[in-house]
Short mmCIF file of C-alpha atoms and ligand atoms in Angstrom, two decimals:
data_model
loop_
_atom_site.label_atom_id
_atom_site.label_comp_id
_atom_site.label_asym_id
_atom_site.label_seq_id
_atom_site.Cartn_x
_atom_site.Cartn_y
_atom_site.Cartn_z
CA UNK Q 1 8.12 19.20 -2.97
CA UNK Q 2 4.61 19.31 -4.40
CA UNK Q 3 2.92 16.52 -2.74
CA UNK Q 4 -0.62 15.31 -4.15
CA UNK Q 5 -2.66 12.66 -1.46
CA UNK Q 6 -5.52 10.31 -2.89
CA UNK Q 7 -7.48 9.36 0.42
CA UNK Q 8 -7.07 11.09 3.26
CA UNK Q 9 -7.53 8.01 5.86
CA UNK Q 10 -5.12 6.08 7.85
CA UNK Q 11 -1.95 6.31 5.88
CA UNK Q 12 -2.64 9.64 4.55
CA UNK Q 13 -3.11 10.89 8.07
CA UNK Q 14 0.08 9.47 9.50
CA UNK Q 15 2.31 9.81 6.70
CA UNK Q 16 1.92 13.67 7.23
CA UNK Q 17 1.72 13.13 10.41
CA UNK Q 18 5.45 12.06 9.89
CA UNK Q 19 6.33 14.55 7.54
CA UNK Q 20 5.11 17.25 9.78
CA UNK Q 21 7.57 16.12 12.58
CA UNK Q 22 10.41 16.99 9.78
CA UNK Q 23 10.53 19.41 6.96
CA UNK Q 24 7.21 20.93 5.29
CA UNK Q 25 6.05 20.14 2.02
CA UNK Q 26 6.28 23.18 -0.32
CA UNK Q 27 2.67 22.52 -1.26
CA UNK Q 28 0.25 19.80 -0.27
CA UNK Q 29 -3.36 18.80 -2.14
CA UNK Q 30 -5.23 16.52 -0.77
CA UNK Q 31 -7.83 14.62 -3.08
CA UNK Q 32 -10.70 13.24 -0.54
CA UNK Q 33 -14.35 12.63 -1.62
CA UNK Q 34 -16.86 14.58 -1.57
CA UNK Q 35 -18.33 15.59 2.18
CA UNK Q 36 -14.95 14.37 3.56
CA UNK Q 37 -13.73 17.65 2.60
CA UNK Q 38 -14.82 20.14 6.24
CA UNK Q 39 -13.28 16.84 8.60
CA UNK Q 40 -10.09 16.80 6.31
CA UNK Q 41 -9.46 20.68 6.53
CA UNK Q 42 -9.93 20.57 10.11
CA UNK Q 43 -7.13 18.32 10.57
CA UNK Q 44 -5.18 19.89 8.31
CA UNK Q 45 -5.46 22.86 9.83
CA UNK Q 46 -5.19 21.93 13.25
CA UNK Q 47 -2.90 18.89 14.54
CA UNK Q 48 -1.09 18.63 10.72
CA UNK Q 49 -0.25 22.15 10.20
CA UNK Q 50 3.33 21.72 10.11
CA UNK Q 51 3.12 19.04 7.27
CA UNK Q 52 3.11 21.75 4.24
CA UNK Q 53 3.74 25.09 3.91
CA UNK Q 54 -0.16 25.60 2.19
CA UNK Q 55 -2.68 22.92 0.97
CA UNK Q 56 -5.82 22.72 -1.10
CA UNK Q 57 -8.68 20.25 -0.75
CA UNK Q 58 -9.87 18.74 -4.11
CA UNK Q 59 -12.54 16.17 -5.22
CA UNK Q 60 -11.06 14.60 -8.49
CA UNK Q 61 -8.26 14.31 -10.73
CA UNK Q 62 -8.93 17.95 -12.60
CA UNK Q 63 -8.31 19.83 -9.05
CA UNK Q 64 -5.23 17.66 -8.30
CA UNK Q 65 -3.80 18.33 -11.43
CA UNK Q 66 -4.35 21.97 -11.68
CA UNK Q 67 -1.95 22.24 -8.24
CA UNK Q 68 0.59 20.89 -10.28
CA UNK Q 69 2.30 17.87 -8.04
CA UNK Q 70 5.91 16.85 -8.44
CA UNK Q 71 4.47 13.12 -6.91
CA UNK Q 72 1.02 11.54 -6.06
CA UNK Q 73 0.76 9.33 -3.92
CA UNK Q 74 -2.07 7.10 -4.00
CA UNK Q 75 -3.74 5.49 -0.29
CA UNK Q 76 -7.42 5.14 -1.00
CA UNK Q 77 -8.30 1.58 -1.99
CA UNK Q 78 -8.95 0.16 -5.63
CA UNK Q 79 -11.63 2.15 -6.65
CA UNK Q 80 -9.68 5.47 -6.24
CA UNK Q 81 -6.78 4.18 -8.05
CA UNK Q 82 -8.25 2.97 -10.85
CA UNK Q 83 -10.88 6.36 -11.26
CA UNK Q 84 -7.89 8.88 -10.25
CA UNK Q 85 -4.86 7.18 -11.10
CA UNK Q 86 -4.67 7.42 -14.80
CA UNK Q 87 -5.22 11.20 -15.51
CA UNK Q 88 -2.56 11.82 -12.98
CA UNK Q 89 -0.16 9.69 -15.13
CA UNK Q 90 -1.09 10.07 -18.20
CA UNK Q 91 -0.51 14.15 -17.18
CA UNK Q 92 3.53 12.46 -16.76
CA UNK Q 93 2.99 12.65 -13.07
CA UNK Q 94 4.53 9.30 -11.29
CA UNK Q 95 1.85 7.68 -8.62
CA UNK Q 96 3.43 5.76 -5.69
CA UNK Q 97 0.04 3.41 -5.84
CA UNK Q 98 0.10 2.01 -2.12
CA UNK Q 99 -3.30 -0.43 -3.43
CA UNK Q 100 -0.91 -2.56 -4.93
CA UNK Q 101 -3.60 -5.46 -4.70
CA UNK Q 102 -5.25 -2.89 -7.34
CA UNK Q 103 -3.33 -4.70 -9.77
CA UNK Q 104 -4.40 -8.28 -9.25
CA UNK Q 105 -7.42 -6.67 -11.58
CA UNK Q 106 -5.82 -7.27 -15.03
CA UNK Q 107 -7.77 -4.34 -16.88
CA UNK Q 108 -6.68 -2.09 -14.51
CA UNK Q 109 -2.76 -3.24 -14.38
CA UNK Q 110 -3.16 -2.48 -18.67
CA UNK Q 111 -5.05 0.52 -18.16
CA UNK Q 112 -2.21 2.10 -15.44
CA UNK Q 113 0.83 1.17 -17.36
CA UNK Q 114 -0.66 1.77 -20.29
CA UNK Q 115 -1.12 5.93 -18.97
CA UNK Q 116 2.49 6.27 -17.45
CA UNK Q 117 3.36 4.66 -21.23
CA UNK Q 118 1.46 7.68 -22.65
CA UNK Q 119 2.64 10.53 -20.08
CA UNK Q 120 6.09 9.15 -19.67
CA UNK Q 121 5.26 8.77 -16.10
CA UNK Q 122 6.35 6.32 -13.73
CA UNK Q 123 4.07 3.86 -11.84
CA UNK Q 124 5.98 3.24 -8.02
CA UNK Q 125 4.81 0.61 -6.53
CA UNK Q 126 6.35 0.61 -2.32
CA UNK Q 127 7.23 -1.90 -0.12
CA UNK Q 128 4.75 -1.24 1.55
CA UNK Q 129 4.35 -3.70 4.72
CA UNK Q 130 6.66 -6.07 3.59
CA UNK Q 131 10.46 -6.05 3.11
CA UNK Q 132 13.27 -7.41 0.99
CA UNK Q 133 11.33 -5.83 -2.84
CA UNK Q 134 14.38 -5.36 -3.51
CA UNK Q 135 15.80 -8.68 -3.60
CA UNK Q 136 12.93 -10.23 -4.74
CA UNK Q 137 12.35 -7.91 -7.90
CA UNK Q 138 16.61 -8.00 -8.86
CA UNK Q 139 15.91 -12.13 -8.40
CA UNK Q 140 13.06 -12.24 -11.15
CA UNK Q 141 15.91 -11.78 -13.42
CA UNK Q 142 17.27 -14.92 -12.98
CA UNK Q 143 14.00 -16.73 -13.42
CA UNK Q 144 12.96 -19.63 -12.11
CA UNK Q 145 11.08 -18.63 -8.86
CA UNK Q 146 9.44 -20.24 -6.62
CA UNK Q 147 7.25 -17.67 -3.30
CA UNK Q 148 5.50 -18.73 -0.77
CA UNK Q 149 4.00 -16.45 1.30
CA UNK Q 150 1.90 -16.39 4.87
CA UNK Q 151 0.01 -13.36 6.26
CA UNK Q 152 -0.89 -13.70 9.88
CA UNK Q 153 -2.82 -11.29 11.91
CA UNK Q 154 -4.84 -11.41 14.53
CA UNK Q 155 -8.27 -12.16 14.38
CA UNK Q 156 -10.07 -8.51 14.33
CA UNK Q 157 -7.79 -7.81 11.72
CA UNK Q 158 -9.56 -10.10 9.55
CA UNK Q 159 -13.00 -8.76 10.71
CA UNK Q 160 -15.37 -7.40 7.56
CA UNK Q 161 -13.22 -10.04 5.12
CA UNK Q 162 -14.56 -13.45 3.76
CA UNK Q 163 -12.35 -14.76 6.77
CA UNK Q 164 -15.27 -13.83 9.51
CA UNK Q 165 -17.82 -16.61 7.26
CA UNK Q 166 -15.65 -19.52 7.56
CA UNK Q 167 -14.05 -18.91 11.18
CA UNK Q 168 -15.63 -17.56 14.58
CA UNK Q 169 -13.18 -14.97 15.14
CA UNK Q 170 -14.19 -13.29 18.36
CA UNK Q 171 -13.80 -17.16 19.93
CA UNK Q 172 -10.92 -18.46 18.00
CA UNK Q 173 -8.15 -19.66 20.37
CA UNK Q 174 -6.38 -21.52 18.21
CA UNK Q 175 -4.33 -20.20 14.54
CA UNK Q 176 -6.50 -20.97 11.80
CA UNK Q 177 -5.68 -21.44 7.73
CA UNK Q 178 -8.73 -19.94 6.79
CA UNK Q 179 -7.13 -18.94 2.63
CA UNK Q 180 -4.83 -21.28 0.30
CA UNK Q 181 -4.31 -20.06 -3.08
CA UNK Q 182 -2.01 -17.93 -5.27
CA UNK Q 183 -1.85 -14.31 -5.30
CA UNK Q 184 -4.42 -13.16 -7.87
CA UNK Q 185 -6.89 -14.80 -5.53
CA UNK Q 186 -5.57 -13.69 -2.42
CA UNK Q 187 -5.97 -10.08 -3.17
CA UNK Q 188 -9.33 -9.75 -4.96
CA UNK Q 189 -10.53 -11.63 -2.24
CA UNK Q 190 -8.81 -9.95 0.89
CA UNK Q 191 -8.65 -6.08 -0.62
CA UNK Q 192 -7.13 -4.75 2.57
CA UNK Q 193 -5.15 -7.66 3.76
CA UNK Q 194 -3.39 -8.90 0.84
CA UNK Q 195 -1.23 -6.24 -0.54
CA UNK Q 196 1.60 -8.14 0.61
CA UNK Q 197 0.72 -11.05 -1.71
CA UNK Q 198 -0.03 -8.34 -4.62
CA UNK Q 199 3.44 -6.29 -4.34
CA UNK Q 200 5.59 -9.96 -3.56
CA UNK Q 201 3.90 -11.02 -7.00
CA UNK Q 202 4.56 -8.19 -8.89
CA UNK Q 203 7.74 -8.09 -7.39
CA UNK Q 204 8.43 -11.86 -7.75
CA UNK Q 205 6.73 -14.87 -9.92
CA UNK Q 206 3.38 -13.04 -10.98
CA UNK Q 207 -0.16 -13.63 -9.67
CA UNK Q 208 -0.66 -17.01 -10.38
CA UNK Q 209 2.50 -18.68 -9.11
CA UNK Q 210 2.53 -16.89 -5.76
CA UNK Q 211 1.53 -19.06 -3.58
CA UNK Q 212 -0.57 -17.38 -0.51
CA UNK Q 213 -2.07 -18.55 2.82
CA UNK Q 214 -3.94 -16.14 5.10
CA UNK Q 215 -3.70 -16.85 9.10
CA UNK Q 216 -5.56 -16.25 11.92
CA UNK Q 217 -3.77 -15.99 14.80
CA UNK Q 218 -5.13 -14.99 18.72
CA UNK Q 219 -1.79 -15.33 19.71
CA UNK Q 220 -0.07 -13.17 16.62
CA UNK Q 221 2.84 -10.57 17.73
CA UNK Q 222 1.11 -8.11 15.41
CA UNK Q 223 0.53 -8.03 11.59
CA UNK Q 224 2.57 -11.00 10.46
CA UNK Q 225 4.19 -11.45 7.12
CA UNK Q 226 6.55 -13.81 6.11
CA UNK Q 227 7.30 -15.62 2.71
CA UNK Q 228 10.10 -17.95 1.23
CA UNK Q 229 12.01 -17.48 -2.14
CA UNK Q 230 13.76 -20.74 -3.76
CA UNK Q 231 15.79 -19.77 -7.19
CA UNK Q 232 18.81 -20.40 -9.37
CA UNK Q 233 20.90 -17.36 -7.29
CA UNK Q 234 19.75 -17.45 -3.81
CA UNK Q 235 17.20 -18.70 -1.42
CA UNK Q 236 15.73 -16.91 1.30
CA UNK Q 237 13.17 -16.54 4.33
CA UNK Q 238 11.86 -13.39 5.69
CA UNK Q 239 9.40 -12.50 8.95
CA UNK Q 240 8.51 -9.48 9.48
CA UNK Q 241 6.66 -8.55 12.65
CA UNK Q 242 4.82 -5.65 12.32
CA UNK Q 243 2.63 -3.49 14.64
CA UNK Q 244 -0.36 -2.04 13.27
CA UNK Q 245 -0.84 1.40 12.31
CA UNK Q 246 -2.75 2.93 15.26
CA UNK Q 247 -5.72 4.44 12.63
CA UNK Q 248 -6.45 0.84 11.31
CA UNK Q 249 -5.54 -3.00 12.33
CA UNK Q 250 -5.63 -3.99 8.99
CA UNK Q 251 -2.78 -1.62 7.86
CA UNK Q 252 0.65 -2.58 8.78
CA UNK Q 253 2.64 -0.09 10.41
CA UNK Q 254 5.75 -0.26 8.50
CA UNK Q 255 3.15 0.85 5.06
CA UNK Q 256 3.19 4.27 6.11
CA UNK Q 257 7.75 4.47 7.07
CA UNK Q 258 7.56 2.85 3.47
CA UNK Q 259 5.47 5.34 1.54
CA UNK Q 260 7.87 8.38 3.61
CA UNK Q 261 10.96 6.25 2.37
CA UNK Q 262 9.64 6.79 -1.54
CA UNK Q 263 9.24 10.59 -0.88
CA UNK Q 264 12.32 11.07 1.11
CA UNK Q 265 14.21 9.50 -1.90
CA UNK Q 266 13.07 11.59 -4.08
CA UNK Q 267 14.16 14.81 -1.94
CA UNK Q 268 17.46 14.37 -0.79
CA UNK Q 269 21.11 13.79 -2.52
CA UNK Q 270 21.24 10.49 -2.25
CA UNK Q 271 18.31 7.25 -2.75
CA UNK Q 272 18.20 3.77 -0.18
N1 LIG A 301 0.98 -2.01 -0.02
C1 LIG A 301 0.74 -2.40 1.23
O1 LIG A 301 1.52 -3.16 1.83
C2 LIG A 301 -0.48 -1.87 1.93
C3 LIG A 301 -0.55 -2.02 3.32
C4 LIG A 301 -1.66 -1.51 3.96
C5 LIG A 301 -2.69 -0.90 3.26
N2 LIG A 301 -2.60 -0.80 1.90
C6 LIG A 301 -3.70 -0.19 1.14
O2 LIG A 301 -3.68 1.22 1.34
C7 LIG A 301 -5.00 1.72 1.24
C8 LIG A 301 -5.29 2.69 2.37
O3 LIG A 301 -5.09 2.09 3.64
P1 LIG A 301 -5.55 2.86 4.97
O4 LIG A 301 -5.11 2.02 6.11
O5 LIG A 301 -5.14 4.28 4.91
O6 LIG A 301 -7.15 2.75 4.81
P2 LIG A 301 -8.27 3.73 5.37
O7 LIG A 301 -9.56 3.04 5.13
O8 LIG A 301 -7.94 4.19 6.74
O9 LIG A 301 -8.18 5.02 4.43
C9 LIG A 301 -8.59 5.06 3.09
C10 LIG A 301 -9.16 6.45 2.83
O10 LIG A 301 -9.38 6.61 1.44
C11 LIG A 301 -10.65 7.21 1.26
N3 LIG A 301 -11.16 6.90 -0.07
C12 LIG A 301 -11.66 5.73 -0.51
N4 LIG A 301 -12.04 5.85 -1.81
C13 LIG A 301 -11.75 7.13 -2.17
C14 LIG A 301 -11.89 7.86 -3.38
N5 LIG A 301 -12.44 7.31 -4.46
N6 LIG A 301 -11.47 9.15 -3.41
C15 LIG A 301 -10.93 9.73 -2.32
N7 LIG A 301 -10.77 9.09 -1.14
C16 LIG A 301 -11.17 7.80 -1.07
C17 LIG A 301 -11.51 6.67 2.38
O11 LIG A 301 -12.62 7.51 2.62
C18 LIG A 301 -10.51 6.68 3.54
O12 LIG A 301 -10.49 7.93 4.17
C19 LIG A 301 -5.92 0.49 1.21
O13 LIG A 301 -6.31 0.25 -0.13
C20 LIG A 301 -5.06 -0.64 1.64
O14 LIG A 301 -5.45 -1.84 1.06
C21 LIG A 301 -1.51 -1.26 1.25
#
């Protein structure tokens, strides 16, 4: 496979970090901005050799296109998505866009369906840190939803959010509610914390009728996420505890065995 990268960060480092341990990539290109290019190739060339056979650096959507990528996956943040994401689609190239909270921004939900429309591409949105999509999604069928979800992590986790102005994190020693609201809210306000509530929406009952709190919790096993689905054909409750990734505490762990799980299904005989 061809793989195309949009941010080189976290994810991006440990998914072919994981891929390395495993088969190569035919070709990797990696789009990261500019004067993150020299620290990129140095890890690319040193502990992540074994991750593709040969790789390019490139700055924008041009350069990743003219490497010709079977898939691009996307693990930058909103702004990447919604300046990058596009071109690549519209040039009928499907983006697995890990920013799934992207989409809480209407314009930008219109303006990335409305390129894989025009290129015949395909929009993938993961699991991500979360489980059970797949329930969830084949559910919205039926109608009639009802989601509730929780994120708890611990407190640094939540450091450099609107969380840190309305609790004392470094001192809290008890769990704290610090956000109540659905899941448009949840993930323009919390960014890098509220995927979850973005994909379980889009997955689910939609922005609005998600219904999201955000936790603080000293005492949290990890990156916590666990939500509740009442409907017509089946009710269920999910926790997941997950460690963080090791390159950021506000990434869940299982993000990055999610995003591999999208490429490995698109290699071998057989999907799950
Ligand atoms: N779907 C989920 O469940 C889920 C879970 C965790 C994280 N995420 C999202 O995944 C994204 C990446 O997470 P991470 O832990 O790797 O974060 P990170 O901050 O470690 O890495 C992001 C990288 O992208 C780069 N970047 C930002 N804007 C860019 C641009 N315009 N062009 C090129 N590179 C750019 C940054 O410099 C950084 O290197 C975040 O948006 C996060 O919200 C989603």
């Amino acid at each position: 496979m061809r793989l195309g990268l949009i941010g080189f960060g976290n994810i991006g480092t440990a998914l072919l970090g994981l891929i390395a341990e495993g088969a190569p990539l035919d070709h990797l290109t990696v789009l990261v901005r500019p004067g993150a290019a020299d620290a990129a190739r140095s890890r690319l060339d040193g502990e992540l050799k074994g991750a593709a056979r040969s790789h390019a650096l490139v700055s924008d959507a041009a350069g990743l296109l003219a490497d010709r990528p079977d898939l691009v996956v996307e693990c930058a943040g909103h702004s990447a998505a919604e300046a990058h994401a596009p071109a690549v689609l519209r040039a009928g190239i499907d983006v697995v866009l890990v920013s799934t909270g992207a989409l809480a921004d209407p314009a930008l939900e219109a303006a990335l369906k409305a390129a894989a429309a025009e290129g015949g591409a395909r929009l993938i949105l993961p699991a991500g840190a979360v489980g059970a999509i797949d329930l969830l999604s084949a559910l919205g069928a039926g109608g009639g939803l009802e989601v509730r979800y929780r994120g708890i992590k611990p407190p640094a986790a939540w450091a450099g959010t609107p969380a840190a102005e309305i609790l004392d994190l470094a001192s809290l020693a008890e769990p704290a509610i610090f956000f109540t609201g659905n899941a448009r809210e949840a993930a323009t306000a919390y960014p890098k914390n509220a995927n979850v509530a973005a994909t379980l929406a889009l997955a689910g009952a939609g922005f609005e009728a998600t219904r999201v709190e955000l936790m603080a919790d000293p005492s949290a096993p990890g990156n916590v996420h666990e939500y509740s689905v009442v409907s017509p054909i089946a009710n269920y409750t999910i926790r997941i505890e997950n460690k963080p990734s090791s390159g950021n505490a506000k990434t869940s762990a299982t993000t990055i065995y999610s995003v591999l799980r999208e490429i490995r299904n698109r290699l071998g005989p057989v999907a799950i």
